[in-house]
């Protein structure tokens, strides 16, 4: 039944609702709802334009250039690609990182988690959550948040800035830095840089705690709605540390089934293809990954904050672990399945990132000088990292002349492809009245997508509101109704 | 004005007979933008970036012998404007992706473009199909970035006595550096990473393998000072 709304039996008799692009999602997405003659939703698909061409672009390039080059893949989380590629290239060099290198990379990664989660929650999602999914769009944005609750907006902006500052100091630049190199890093922190970061970290931990409080409060206030919104059951997958702890930088793959039972655990990601395969569907550019032994229909899974917080045995920083327990205990463990629970889990991870940064800043190793390691040269390298939006896989083959001859990347958005489709189907069932393309419907679909992902295409786009068009078409392709929305307001076409 | 001086943008510059305008200007700490000129080698005069006006006529300052009493215009808005256009042409003729180029911060083309305030490539990109030669164990050649300055040809011939690089082909798209071996591959020459030619390329074509990003961005040659300073002090 999972794909009930994906392919209608007689699409030629159906009407089509197209939503394009999804506003405030930094990328390019399009939702089509196909209706039958009774105006019931019969088919729902999220189309995502994925930049697969990039893999060909990498082929023929020297391997040491790749960690820098792949940062072009995403405007929000370039550091995740930088680190995943660097990890893959460590494997090419057969290098085991020095403690200084690994800790600096972790610091960079937690800085990235902090800035991306802050952006995702405060800038892009908090307007919906604070003002309501159907509230006036003129104020449902970060400017509106700044006007209504200036303290909240300010903290969001400063949390993000702090994360960016960590990236700047560890990667060399705020965007597209070069800090991680195959086999290690090219710089450590100076005492002054460390002290600069130490000055504000306690404030960041405190604000991250408050952020968890905000989303927890919203859940409490709207429990029934939040729990039901776009909800669906799914398998899950992500990295965990050898002792079962949450580890966003490194670990083995753990998958759980819908009921929480472990499917595989501590699986060496260097052979991820033994567990995961990618399905192709004619209507989408983006692939659909699935767990091999379950097959494409049953084997799809969810990745990202929600699954990571529920998937690990504990979080190795005390404040975040406390929040994890509350999160799981809530409503008899049910928020772990609620799509809006992604935001809650995201804020718990942000707290974990802030706490981890605090710990690393107190570790003398980050000031060290032993930056590079070497080992026995390999032909194949796989780097996996838990990026802000979920598991990110980089896989390369490098020939003896040092050129990349094959590249395969599976980004978080791809892992969550089926899950996002599923969530939108639930929303369409709940909120489409069968007659009109309402702004409310649009917003609910956007809210569902944004639980997973603010950057569908992993392409660089400016922040802020994107124009949005909703068109209702009949089976012959005639436009019956259309709704257009951009920064200036909403207008209805014919 | 004393005997062996010329006027550069209104300032008297001394010279030793036999010196070029470029050499005398550099000795006096005056920057004349250039790409294909290198103090160790005979001027080649191909990039034309060093073009100045000597007594009102356009000449390449890297090849023109200094002469007493000549009035030379160098950093005038007119000349810098033409230089920017030349730079823009170079950027679109090759494939220059600075953000992922390991030479970024050490590249004379990039630094000169910054210094002269080139804001965009302006012209349509050619996106030429240029080869990468990774056959040598220690050196990578990425011809996407070649500006045909011919310094590698001179360094290999004059300093290394090897003739590994040869200028060949014709026309804007045909002209290119050819590797002097039967296979046309660097791996089949006696080229060595210690050769002068291995470190002469002003852009990111001739590169030492595996160390591209060892020096962080921010700590590179032209991160410390702009081309106009670095190029008269080196
Ligand atoms: S390879 Fe470098 S040194 Fe040789 S001609 Fe091209 S740009 Fe000049
Ligand atoms: S520097 Fe004189 S022509 Fe190139």
Short mmCIF file of N, CA, C and O in Angstrom, two decimals, chain B residues 13-114:
data_model
loop_
_atom_site.label_atom_id
_atom_site.label_comp_id
_atom_site.label_asym_id
_atom_site.label_seq_id
_atom_site.Cartn_x
_atom_site.Cartn_y
_atom_site.Cartn_z
N UNK B 13 62.73 57.34 -13.98
CA UNK B 13 63.19 55.99 -13.64
C UNK B 13 64.59 55.79 -14.22
O UNK B 13 64.79 55.91 -15.44
N UNK B 14 65.58 55.49 -13.36
CA UNK B 14 66.93 55.26 -13.89
C UNK B 14 67.04 53.89 -14.56
O UNK B 14 66.30 52.97 -14.21
N UNK B 15 67.93 53.76 -15.51
CA UNK B 15 68.15 52.44 -16.11
C UNK B 15 69.61 52.26 -16.48
O UNK B 15 70.36 53.23 -16.62
N UNK B 16 69.99 51.01 -16.60
CA UNK B 16 71.33 50.67 -17.08
C UNK B 16 71.17 50.37 -18.56
O UNK B 16 70.23 49.66 -18.94
N UNK B 17 72.00 50.92 -19.41
CA UNK B 17 71.85 50.66 -20.85
C UNK B 17 71.74 49.15 -21.13
O UNK B 17 72.47 48.35 -20.53
N UNK B 18 70.81 48.80 -21.97
CA UNK B 18 70.58 47.38 -22.27
C UNK B 18 69.38 46.83 -21.52
O UNK B 18 68.79 45.83 -21.91
N UNK B 19 68.98 47.50 -20.44
CA UNK B 19 67.79 47.06 -19.69
C UNK B 19 66.52 47.36 -20.48
O UNK B 19 66.46 48.36 -21.21
N UNK B 20 65.52 46.53 -20.30
CA UNK B 20 64.22 46.84 -20.89
C UNK B 20 63.47 47.79 -19.95
O UNK B 20 63.85 47.94 -18.78
N UNK B 21 62.41 48.36 -20.47
CA UNK B 21 61.57 49.24 -19.65
C UNK B 21 61.04 48.45 -18.44
O UNK B 21 61.04 48.93 -17.31
N UNK B 22 60.61 47.20 -18.69
CA UNK B 22 60.08 46.35 -17.62
C UNK B 22 61.13 46.12 -16.52
O UNK B 22 60.84 46.27 -15.33
N UNK B 23 62.36 45.80 -16.96
CA UNK B 23 63.42 45.53 -15.97
C UNK B 23 63.74 46.76 -15.14
O UNK B 23 63.87 46.68 -13.91
N UNK B 24 63.83 47.90 -15.80
CA UNK B 24 64.17 49.13 -15.09
C UNK B 24 63.03 49.52 -14.14
O UNK B 24 63.28 49.94 -13.00
N UNK B 25 61.79 49.34 -14.61
CA UNK B 25 60.65 49.69 -13.76
C UNK B 25 60.62 48.82 -12.52
O UNK B 25 60.44 49.30 -11.40
N UNK B 26 60.85 47.53 -12.72
CA UNK B 26 60.84 46.61 -11.58
C UNK B 26 61.94 46.96 -10.58
O UNK B 26 61.71 46.99 -9.37
N UNK B 27 63.12 47.25 -11.13
CA UNK B 27 64.25 47.61 -10.26
C UNK B 27 63.91 48.85 -9.43
O UNK B 27 64.37 49.00 -8.29
N UNK B 28 63.08 49.73 -10.00
CA UNK B 28 62.70 50.94 -9.28
C UNK B 28 61.45 50.73 -8.43
O UNK B 28 60.91 51.67 -7.84
N UNK B 29 60.95 49.48 -8.39
CA UNK B 29 59.78 49.17 -7.57
C UNK B 29 58.47 49.59 -8.21
O UNK B 29 57.46 49.76 -7.52
N UNK B 30 58.49 49.77 -9.54
CA UNK B 30 57.26 50.17 -10.23
C UNK B 30 56.64 48.96 -10.94
O UNK B 30 57.33 48.25 -11.68
N UNK B 31 55.36 48.77 -10.72
CA UNK B 31 54.67 47.59 -11.27
C UNK B 31 54.11 47.88 -12.65
O UNK B 31 53.34 48.83 -12.84
N UNK B 32 54.53 47.08 -13.60
CA UNK B 32 53.87 47.08 -14.90
C UNK B 32 53.21 45.70 -15.03
O UNK B 32 53.90 44.68 -14.98
N UNK B 33 51.87 45.64 -15.12
CA UNK B 33 51.21 44.33 -15.18
C UNK B 33 51.81 43.45 -16.29
O UNK B 33 52.12 43.94 -17.37
N UNK B 34 51.98 42.18 -15.99
CA UNK B 34 52.60 41.26 -16.96
C UNK B 34 52.20 39.83 -16.63
O UNK B 34 51.88 39.53 -15.47
N UNK B 35 52.24 38.97 -17.61
CA UNK B 35 51.98 37.55 -17.38
C UNK B 35 53.09 36.67 -17.97
O UNK B 35 53.55 35.73 -17.34
N UNK B 36 53.53 36.98 -19.19
CA UNK B 36 54.47 36.06 -19.85
C UNK B 36 55.92 36.44 -19.56
O UNK B 36 56.84 35.73 -19.95
N UNK B 37 56.12 37.57 -18.89
CA UNK B 37 57.49 37.97 -18.57
C UNK B 37 57.93 37.37 -17.25
O UNK B 37 57.17 37.31 -16.28
N UNK B 38 59.18 36.89 -17.21
CA UNK B 38 59.74 36.36 -15.97
C UNK B 38 61.20 36.81 -15.93
O UNK B 38 61.91 36.67 -16.91
N UNK B 39 61.65 37.35 -14.79
CA UNK B 39 63.00 37.92 -14.75
C UNK B 39 64.11 36.96 -15.17
O UNK B 39 65.15 37.40 -15.63
N UNK B 40 63.88 35.65 -15.01
CA UNK B 40 64.95 34.71 -15.34
C UNK B 40 65.08 34.42 -16.83
O UNK B 40 66.05 33.82 -17.26
N UNK B 41 64.07 34.81 -17.59
CA UNK B 41 64.10 34.39 -19.00
C UNK B 41 63.97 35.55 -19.97
O UNK B 41 63.50 36.62 -19.61
N UNK B 42 64.40 35.26 -21.18
CA UNK B 42 64.35 36.26 -22.24
C UNK B 42 62.89 36.63 -22.49
O UNK B 42 62.03 35.76 -22.56
N UNK B 43 62.60 37.93 -22.62
CA UNK B 43 61.19 38.29 -22.82
C UNK B 43 60.63 37.68 -24.09
O UNK B 43 61.32 37.54 -25.10
N UNK B 44 59.39 37.34 -24.01
CA UNK B 44 58.75 36.59 -25.07
C UNK B 44 57.73 37.47 -25.79
O UNK B 44 57.45 37.33 -26.96
N UNK B 45 57.14 38.40 -25.03
CA UNK B 45 56.27 39.41 -25.63
C UNK B 45 54.98 38.87 -26.21
O UNK B 45 54.50 39.36 -27.23
N UNK B 46 54.37 37.88 -25.56
CA UNK B 46 53.18 37.30 -26.19
C UNK B 46 51.86 37.72 -25.55
O UNK B 46 50.85 37.81 -26.23
N UNK B 47 51.85 38.02 -24.25
CA UNK B 47 50.55 38.26 -23.61
C UNK B 47 50.05 39.68 -23.81
O UNK B 47 48.86 39.94 -23.73
N UNK B 48 50.97 40.61 -24.04
CA UNK B 48 50.65 42.02 -24.31
C UNK B 48 50.07 42.76 -23.12
O UNK B 48 49.61 43.90 -23.26
N UNK B 49 50.09 42.12 -21.95
CA UNK B 49 49.55 42.80 -20.79
C UNK B 49 50.43 43.97 -20.35
O UNK B 49 49.98 44.91 -19.72
N UNK B 50 51.71 43.87 -20.72
CA UNK B 50 52.68 44.89 -20.29
C UNK B 50 52.70 46.09 -21.23
O UNK B 50 53.55 46.96 -21.11
N UNK B 51 51.75 46.10 -22.16
CA UNK B 51 51.72 47.21 -23.13
C UNK B 51 51.63 48.57 -22.43
O UNK B 51 50.80 48.77 -21.54
N UNK B 52 52.54 49.45 -22.83
CA UNK B 52 52.53 50.83 -22.31
C UNK B 52 52.50 51.77 -23.52
O UNK B 52 52.56 51.32 -24.68
N UNK B 53 52.39 53.05 -23.27
CA UNK B 53 52.50 54.02 -24.36
C UNK B 53 53.83 54.75 -24.20
O UNK B 53 54.04 55.43 -23.20
N UNK B 54 54.72 54.56 -25.18
CA UNK B 54 56.01 55.24 -25.16
C UNK B 54 55.95 56.37 -26.18
O UNK B 54 55.78 56.10 -27.38
N UNK B 55 56.07 57.59 -25.68
CA UNK B 55 55.91 58.77 -26.54
C UNK B 55 54.66 58.66 -27.41
O UNK B 55 54.67 58.96 -28.61
N UNK B 56 53.59 58.12 -26.78
CA UNK B 56 52.30 58.08 -27.47
C UNK B 56 52.05 56.83 -28.29
O UNK B 56 50.95 56.65 -28.82
N UNK B 57 53.06 55.93 -28.40
CA UNK B 57 52.84 54.72 -29.22
C UNK B 57 52.78 53.48 -28.33
O UNK B 57 53.54 53.34 -27.37
N UNK B 58 51.87 52.54 -28.69
CA UNK B 58 51.75 51.29 -27.91
C UNK B 58 52.98 50.40 -28.13
O UNK B 58 53.33 50.12 -29.28
N UNK B 59 53.62 49.98 -27.04
CA UNK B 59 54.73 49.02 -27.15
C UNK B 59 54.68 48.06 -25.96
O UNK B 59 54.15 48.39 -24.91
N UNK B 60 55.28 46.89 -26.16
CA UNK B 60 55.41 45.95 -25.05
C UNK B 60 56.60 46.36 -24.21
O UNK B 60 57.74 46.36 -24.70
N UNK B 61 56.37 46.66 -22.97
CA UNK B 61 57.46 47.15 -22.13
C UNK B 61 58.46 46.05 -21.77
O UNK B 61 59.58 46.33 -21.38
N UNK B 62 58.05 44.79 -21.91
CA UNK B 62 58.99 43.71 -21.56
C UNK B 62 60.03 43.49 -22.65
O UNK B 62 61.08 42.91 -22.39
N UNK B 63 59.74 43.98 -23.85
CA UNK B 63 60.71 43.80 -24.94
C UNK B 63 61.38 45.11 -25.35
O UNK B 63 62.40 45.11 -26.01
N UNK B 64 60.80 46.24 -24.97
CA UNK B 64 61.34 47.53 -25.40
C UNK B 64 62.54 47.93 -24.54
O UNK B 64 62.48 47.96 -23.31
N UNK B 65 63.61 48.24 -25.22
CA UNK B 65 64.79 48.68 -24.50
C UNK B 65 64.56 50.09 -23.94
O UNK B 65 64.00 50.94 -24.64
N UNK B 66 64.99 50.28 -22.74
CA UNK B 66 64.84 51.61 -22.14
C UNK B 66 65.74 52.61 -22.86
O UNK B 66 66.86 52.28 -23.25
N UNK B 67 65.20 53.81 -23.07
CA UNK B 67 66.00 54.83 -23.74
C UNK B 67 65.80 56.15 -22.99
O UNK B 67 64.72 56.44 -22.48
N UNK B 68 66.84 56.94 -22.96
CA UNK B 68 66.81 58.18 -22.18
C UNK B 68 65.77 59.14 -22.72
O UNK B 68 65.59 59.26 -23.93
N UNK B 69 65.05 59.76 -21.80
CA UNK B 69 64.14 60.83 -22.17
C UNK B 69 62.78 60.41 -22.69
O UNK B 69 61.93 61.26 -22.94
N UNK B 70 62.55 59.13 -22.82
CA UNK B 70 61.25 58.68 -23.34
C UNK B 70 60.18 58.90 -22.26
O UNK B 70 60.43 58.70 -21.07
N UNK B 71 59.00 59.30 -22.70
CA UNK B 71 57.88 59.47 -21.77
C UNK B 71 56.96 58.25 -21.89
O UNK B 71 56.45 57.97 -22.98
N UNK B 72 56.76 57.57 -20.76
CA UNK B 72 55.98 56.33 -20.80
C UNK B 72 54.74 56.44 -19.91
O UNK B 72 54.82 56.84 -18.75
N UNK B 73 53.61 56.09 -20.50
CA UNK B 73 52.38 55.98 -19.72
C UNK B 73 52.16 54.51 -19.38
O UNK B 73 52.25 53.65 -20.26
N UNK B 74 51.87 54.24 -18.12
CA UNK B 74 51.69 52.84 -17.70
C UNK B 74 50.32 52.62 -17.07
O UNK B 74 49.42 52.08 -17.70
N UNK B 75 50.12 53.09 -15.84
CA UNK B 75 48.86 52.80 -15.16
C UNK B 75 47.83 53.90 -15.44
O UNK B 75 47.29 54.49 -14.52
N UNK B 76 47.52 54.09 -16.68
CA UNK B 76 46.48 55.06 -17.01
C UNK B 76 45.15 54.32 -17.14
O UNK B 76 45.14 53.11 -17.43
N UNK B 77 44.04 54.99 -16.94
CA UNK B 77 42.74 54.33 -17.08
C UNK B 77 42.61 53.67 -18.45
O UNK B 77 42.09 52.56 -18.56
N UNK B 78 43.11 54.31 -19.48
CA UNK B 78 43.00 53.76 -20.83
C UNK B 78 43.73 52.42 -20.93
O UNK B 78 43.18 51.43 -21.42
N UNK B 79 44.98 52.38 -20.46
CA UNK B 79 45.77 51.15 -20.59
C UNK B 79 45.24 50.05 -19.67
O UNK B 79 45.15 48.89 -20.08
N UNK B 80 44.87 50.41 -18.44
CA UNK B 80 44.35 49.38 -17.54
C UNK B 80 43.04 48.80 -18.06
O UNK B 80 42.73 47.62 -17.86
N UNK B 81 42.29 49.64 -18.74
CA UNK B 81 41.05 49.17 -19.33
C UNK B 81 41.32 48.12 -20.41
O UNK B 81 40.68 47.07 -20.47
N UNK B 82 42.31 48.39 -21.22
CA UNK B 82 42.68 47.42 -22.26
C UNK B 82 43.23 46.14 -21.62
O UNK B 82 42.99 45.04 -22.09
N UNK B 83 43.98 46.31 -20.55
CA UNK B 83 44.53 45.13 -19.85
C UNK B 83 43.40 44.26 -19.30
O UNK B 83 43.47 43.03 -19.37
N UNK B 84 42.39 44.92 -18.76
CA UNK B 84 41.25 44.14 -18.24
C UNK B 84 40.60 43.33 -19.36
O UNK B 84 40.23 42.17 -19.18
N UNK B 85 40.49 43.94 -20.52
CA UNK B 85 39.90 43.21 -21.65
C UNK B 85 40.77 42.01 -22.03
O UNK B 85 40.26 40.92 -22.27
N UNK B 86 42.09 42.21 -22.06
CA UNK B 86 42.98 41.09 -22.37
C UNK B 86 42.80 39.96 -21.35
O UNK B 86 42.75 38.78 -21.70
N UNK B 87 42.69 40.34 -20.09
CA UNK B 87 42.51 39.33 -19.03
C UNK B 87 41.18 38.59 -19.22
O UNK B 87 41.11 37.37 -19.10
N UNK B 88 40.15 39.36 -19.54
CA UNK B 88 38.84 38.72 -19.74
C UNK B 88 38.91 37.72 -20.88
O UNK B 88 38.36 36.61 -20.80
N UNK B 89 39.63 38.08 -21.93
CA UNK B 89 39.76 37.16 -23.07
C UNK B 89 40.48 35.88 -22.63
O UNK B 89 40.11 34.77 -23.01
N UNK B 90 41.52 36.05 -21.82
CA UNK B 90 42.25 34.86 -21.34
C UNK B 90 41.35 33.97 -20.49
O UNK B 90 41.40 32.75 -20.60
N UNK B 91 40.53 34.59 -19.67
CA UNK B 91 39.64 33.80 -18.80
C UNK B 91 38.64 32.99 -19.62
O UNK B 91 38.35 31.84 -19.28
N UNK B 92 38.11 33.56 -20.67
CA UNK B 92 37.09 32.81 -21.42
C UNK B 92 37.69 31.84 -22.42
O UNK B 92 37.04 30.88 -22.82
N UNK B 93 38.94 32.07 -22.80
CA UNK B 93 39.57 31.15 -23.76
C UNK B 93 39.92 29.80 -23.13
O UNK B 93 39.98 28.79 -23.80
N UNK B 94 40.19 29.81 -21.82
CA UNK B 94 40.52 28.55 -21.14
C UNK B 94 39.38 28.17 -20.21
O UNK B 94 38.30 28.77 -20.26
N UNK B 95 39.62 27.15 -19.40
CA UNK B 95 38.62 26.76 -18.40
C UNK B 95 39.20 27.08 -17.02
O UNK B 95 39.93 26.29 -16.45
N UNK B 96 38.86 28.25 -16.53
CA UNK B 96 39.42 28.71 -15.25
C UNK B 96 38.32 28.71 -14.20
O UNK B 96 37.47 29.58 -14.20
N UNK B 97 38.32 27.68 -13.32
CA UNK B 97 37.35 27.63 -12.23
C UNK B 97 38.08 27.89 -10.92
O UNK B 97 38.43 26.96 -10.20
N UNK B 98 38.30 29.15 -10.64
CA UNK B 98 39.12 29.50 -9.46
C UNK B 98 38.67 28.82 -8.16
O UNK B 98 39.53 28.40 -7.39
N UNK B 99 37.35 28.69 -7.89
CA UNK B 99 36.98 28.16 -6.57
C UNK B 99 37.50 26.75 -6.30
O UNK B 99 37.72 26.40 -5.15
N UNK B 100 37.68 25.93 -7.33
CA UNK B 100 38.21 24.60 -7.03
C UNK B 100 39.61 24.40 -7.58
O UNK B 100 40.11 23.29 -7.62
N UNK B 101 40.26 25.47 -8.00
CA UNK B 101 41.61 25.34 -8.57
C UNK B 101 42.65 25.40 -7.46
O UNK B 101 42.64 26.31 -6.63
N UNK B 102 43.54 24.43 -7.45
CA UNK B 102 44.53 24.37 -6.38
C UNK B 102 45.54 25.49 -6.45
O UNK B 102 46.28 25.74 -5.51
N UNK B 103 45.61 26.19 -7.58
CA UNK B 103 46.58 27.28 -7.72
C UNK B 103 46.02 28.60 -7.19
O UNK B 103 46.75 29.59 -7.07
N UNK B 104 44.75 28.59 -6.87
CA UNK B 104 44.09 29.80 -6.37
C UNK B 104 44.91 30.42 -5.23
O UNK B 104 45.30 29.75 -4.29
N UNK B 105 45.19 31.70 -5.34
CA UNK B 105 46.01 32.37 -4.33
C UNK B 105 47.48 32.40 -4.68
O UNK B 105 48.24 33.21 -4.17
N UNK B 106 47.88 31.47 -5.58
CA UNK B 106 49.26 31.46 -6.07
C UNK B 106 49.31 31.73 -7.57
O UNK B 106 50.34 31.57 -8.20
N UNK B 107 48.17 32.10 -8.14
CA UNK B 107 48.06 32.20 -9.60
C UNK B 107 48.24 33.65 -10.04
O UNK B 107 47.55 34.55 -9.56
N UNK B 108 49.14 33.87 -10.96
CA UNK B 108 49.41 35.23 -11.42
C UNK B 108 48.23 35.79 -12.22
O UNK B 108 47.93 36.98 -12.15
N UNK B 109 47.58 34.93 -12.97
CA UNK B 109 46.42 35.39 -13.76
C UNK B 109 45.32 35.90 -12.82
O UNK B 109 44.79 36.99 -12.99
N UNK B 110 44.99 35.08 -11.83
CA UNK B 110 43.95 35.45 -10.86
C UNK B 110 44.35 36.72 -10.10
O UNK B 110 43.56 37.66 -9.96
N UNK B 111 45.60 36.76 -9.65
CA UNK B 111 46.05 37.90 -8.85
C UNK B 111 46.06 39.18 -9.67
O UNK B 111 45.70 40.25 -9.18
N UNK B 112 46.46 39.06 -10.93
CA UNK B 112 46.49 40.24 -11.80
C UNK B 112 45.07 40.73 -12.07
O UNK B 112 44.80 41.94 -12.08
N UNK B 113 44.16 39.78 -12.26
CA UNK B 113 42.76 40.16 -12.50
C UNK B 113 42.17 40.87 -11.29
O UNK B 113 41.46 41.86 -11.41
N UNK B 114 42.50 40.36 -10.10
CA UNK B 114 42.05 41.03 -8.87
C UNK B 114 42.61 42.44 -8.81
O UNK B 114 41.91 43.41 -8.54
#
